[in-house]
C-alpha cells in the first residue's frame, strides 16, 4: 500500500514552497512576499546566497524588477516541483494545446474517474505524487480547456466511495463560465 492509499501526503510540500507558489500563481500580493523574505532569515540557505541577496536588495515597487524576480523565482520553484499541483489556483483553467502545462499536470494526476451520463464532462482525479484531489470538467466549446477545482481529501473520498460529487461544474453553463475567463485572455496559436 502506498502513501496515497493510506491518505498520507507523499509529496508534502514545505511551507517555503507553498508560500513561493502562492505568490507565483497570484494568491499572494507582492508586498506580502517582500515582507516574508525580509522576515525569514532561513531563506538564504534555501534560495542560495546569490538569489537571496537579489531578493532582499530588489526594488519591489518597480514592476520591471518584480517581473524579472518572478521569472527567477519560477525557475527556482520549478526545480523543486515534483508535480504541477502546487502551481494551480484552487479554481483554475488549463488550456489544451497552448502550452505543455496540461501535459505536465496530467502526467501525475489521474486516472480520471468520469461522472458519465448527463454530466459527461465531469471527472475526478488524484495526483500520484502529492495526493491532491481534483474535480475537473472538460470543455470543448471554449478553446478546449480543463476547468479544475482543488478538493479536500474528504471531498475526494466521497466521490470515490459514495459517488457524492460536489456541485461545482455540475452544469455545463458553469463550466463555460469558468472556461470563458480563459477564453477572454487566450492568445491564438501562431500559424
C-alpha positions as MATLAB code, in Angstrom:
seq = 'XXXXXXXXXXXXXXXXXXXXXXXXXXXXXXXXXXXXXXXXXXXXXXXXXXXXXXXXXXXXXXXXXXXXXXXXXXXXXXXXXXXXXXXXXXXXXXXXXXXXXXXXXXXXXXXXXXXXXXXXXXXXXXXXXXXXXXXXXXXXXXXXXXXXXXXXXXXXXXXXXXXXXXXXXXXXXXXXXXXXXXXXXXXXXXX';
ca = [
       0.000    0.000    0.000;
       1.476    3.347   -0.997;
       1.126    6.647    0.814;
      -1.727    7.767   -1.443;
      -3.826    4.761   -0.454;
      -3.380    5.489    3.252;
      -4.423    9.108    2.856;
      -0.946   10.428    3.700;
       0.530   13.207    1.652;
       3.557   11.613   -0.050;
       4.784   14.747   -1.785;
       4.008   17.070    1.092;
       5.476   20.452    0.357;
       7.420   22.733    2.589;
       5.987   25.986    3.881;
       8.591   27.777    1.806;
       7.456   26.093   -1.412;
       3.801   26.716   -0.558;
       4.482   30.411    0.079;
       6.564   30.777   -3.067;
       3.904   29.193   -5.281;
       1.089   31.126   -3.598;
       2.890   34.242   -4.840;
       3.750   32.863   -8.283;
       0.192   31.726   -9.030;
      -1.207   35.108   -7.905;
      -2.661   34.213   -4.494;
      -0.212   36.423   -2.565;
       0.498   40.113   -3.008;
       3.961   41.378   -3.918;
       4.194   43.295   -0.633;
       3.388   40.145    1.381;
       6.136   38.192   -0.382;
       8.577   41.033    0.200;
       7.754   41.093    3.922;
       8.101   37.300    4.126;
      11.540   37.432    2.509;
      12.722   40.097    4.928;
      11.305   38.314    7.981;
      12.551   34.753    7.404;
      16.313   34.619    7.925;
      16.457   30.925    6.957;
      15.696   31.760    3.322;
      19.336   32.392    2.450;
      20.021   28.668    2.860;
      17.001   27.786    0.717;
      17.436   30.285   -2.120;
      21.207   30.335   -2.070;
      23.324   33.400   -1.466;
      23.050   34.972   -4.928;
      19.272   34.732   -5.312;
      18.663   35.653   -1.676;
      20.801   38.808   -1.973;
      18.961   39.705   -5.172;
      15.622   39.301   -3.395;
      16.475   41.340   -0.305;
      18.060   44.142   -2.320;
      15.354   44.346   -5.004;
      13.120   47.336   -5.601;
       9.761   45.598   -5.060;
       7.873   48.686   -6.217;
       9.389   48.598   -9.706;
       7.146   46.407  -11.872;
      10.005   45.568  -14.250;
      12.176   44.429  -11.355;
       9.299   42.356   -9.982;
       8.717   40.765  -13.404;
      12.380   39.761  -13.513;
      12.194   38.390   -9.970;
       9.099   36.376  -10.851;
      10.984   34.726  -13.714;
      13.889   33.827  -11.425;
      11.614   32.606   -8.628;
       9.580   30.465  -11.014;
      12.751   28.897  -12.431;
      13.909   28.222   -8.869;
      10.496   26.863   -7.834;
      10.170   24.595  -10.879;
      13.409   22.839   -9.941;
      11.789   21.904   -6.623;
       8.467   20.678   -8.063;
       7.594   17.011   -8.118;
       4.195   17.685   -9.720;
       2.221   20.593  -11.160;
      -0.498   20.711   -8.463;
       1.048   23.495   -6.415;
       1.201   25.786   -9.434;
      -2.581   25.804   -9.875;
      -5.037   28.031   -8.045;
      -7.905   26.428   -6.131;
     -10.115   27.170   -9.153;
      -8.098   27.210  -12.336;
      -8.236   26.552  -16.057;
      -5.715   24.550  -18.066;
      -5.754   25.068  -21.821;
      -5.196   22.115  -24.103;
      -2.501   22.712  -26.679;
      -1.475   26.287  -25.789;
       1.390   25.125  -23.557;
       2.660   21.837  -22.147;
       1.191   22.684  -18.745;
      -1.819   20.342  -19.145;
       0.537   17.527  -20.145;
       2.705   18.153  -17.075;
      -0.376   18.253  -14.838;
      -1.924   15.058  -16.194;
       1.400   13.199  -16.141;
       0.847   12.794  -12.367;
      -2.892   13.462  -11.964;
      -5.117   10.521  -12.764;
      -6.581    8.157  -13.509;
      -9.599   10.228  -14.183;
     -12.899    8.923  -12.857;
     -15.570   10.194  -15.217;
     -19.051   11.032  -13.947;
     -20.671    9.982  -17.204;
     -24.294   10.172  -18.202;
     -25.854   13.592  -18.467;
     -22.737   15.154  -16.871;
     -20.300   13.587  -19.337;
     -17.774   16.430  -18.970;
     -17.219   15.952  -15.215;
     -14.315   13.955  -13.747;
     -12.384   13.443  -10.517;
      -8.703   12.589  -10.218;
      -5.856   12.449   -7.732;
      -2.167   13.278   -8.031;
       0.066   10.242   -7.589;
       2.870   12.427   -6.222;
       1.333   14.833   -3.707;
      -2.041   13.146   -3.179;
      -4.064   16.250   -4.121;
      -7.655   15.530   -5.232;
      -9.119   17.443   -8.170;
     -12.566   17.919   -9.643;
     -12.410   18.684  -13.317;
     -14.552   19.461  -16.301;
     -13.507   19.233  -19.896;
     -14.860   21.989  -22.092;
     -14.711   21.504  -25.823;
     -16.608   24.694  -26.647;
     -14.339   27.343  -25.104;
     -10.891   26.826  -26.580;
     -10.664   23.192  -25.386;
      -9.821   23.697  -21.731;
      -9.965   21.824  -18.458;
     -11.664   23.680  -15.603;
     -10.244   22.404  -12.293;
     -11.247   22.737   -8.633;
      -8.914   21.674   -5.814;
     -10.711   19.250   -3.457;
     -10.104   18.292    0.140;
      -9.216   14.641    0.864;
     -12.723   14.179    2.332;
     -14.366   15.505   -0.849;
     -12.210   13.205   -2.983;
     -13.106   10.219   -0.803;
     -16.841   10.984   -1.025;
     -16.659   10.908   -4.825;
     -14.733    7.641   -4.882;
     -16.649    5.946   -2.071;
     -20.199    7.262   -2.250;
     -20.427    8.829   -5.686;
     -21.198   12.156   -3.971;
     -19.974   14.782   -6.405;
     -19.539   18.462   -5.427;
     -21.869   20.947   -7.125;
     -19.045   22.792   -8.905;
     -19.211   22.128  -12.666;
     -22.477   20.134  -12.371;
     -23.945   22.327  -15.106;
     -22.229   22.845  -18.407;
     -23.107   26.552  -18.137;
     -20.860   26.777  -15.043;
     -18.052   25.040  -16.925;
     -18.397   27.528  -19.768;
     -18.463   30.457  -17.323;
     -15.177   29.324  -15.740;
     -13.627   28.433  -19.098;
     -14.813   31.759  -20.511;
     -12.418   33.566  -18.197;
      -9.629   31.798  -20.028;
     -11.148   32.424  -23.451;
     -11.152   36.172  -22.795;
      -7.391   36.147  -22.239;
      -6.329   33.388  -24.619;
      -3.902   34.104  -27.384;
      -4.275   32.090  -30.580;
      -1.534   29.704  -31.622;
       0.810   31.007  -34.276;
       0.119   29.620  -37.723;
];
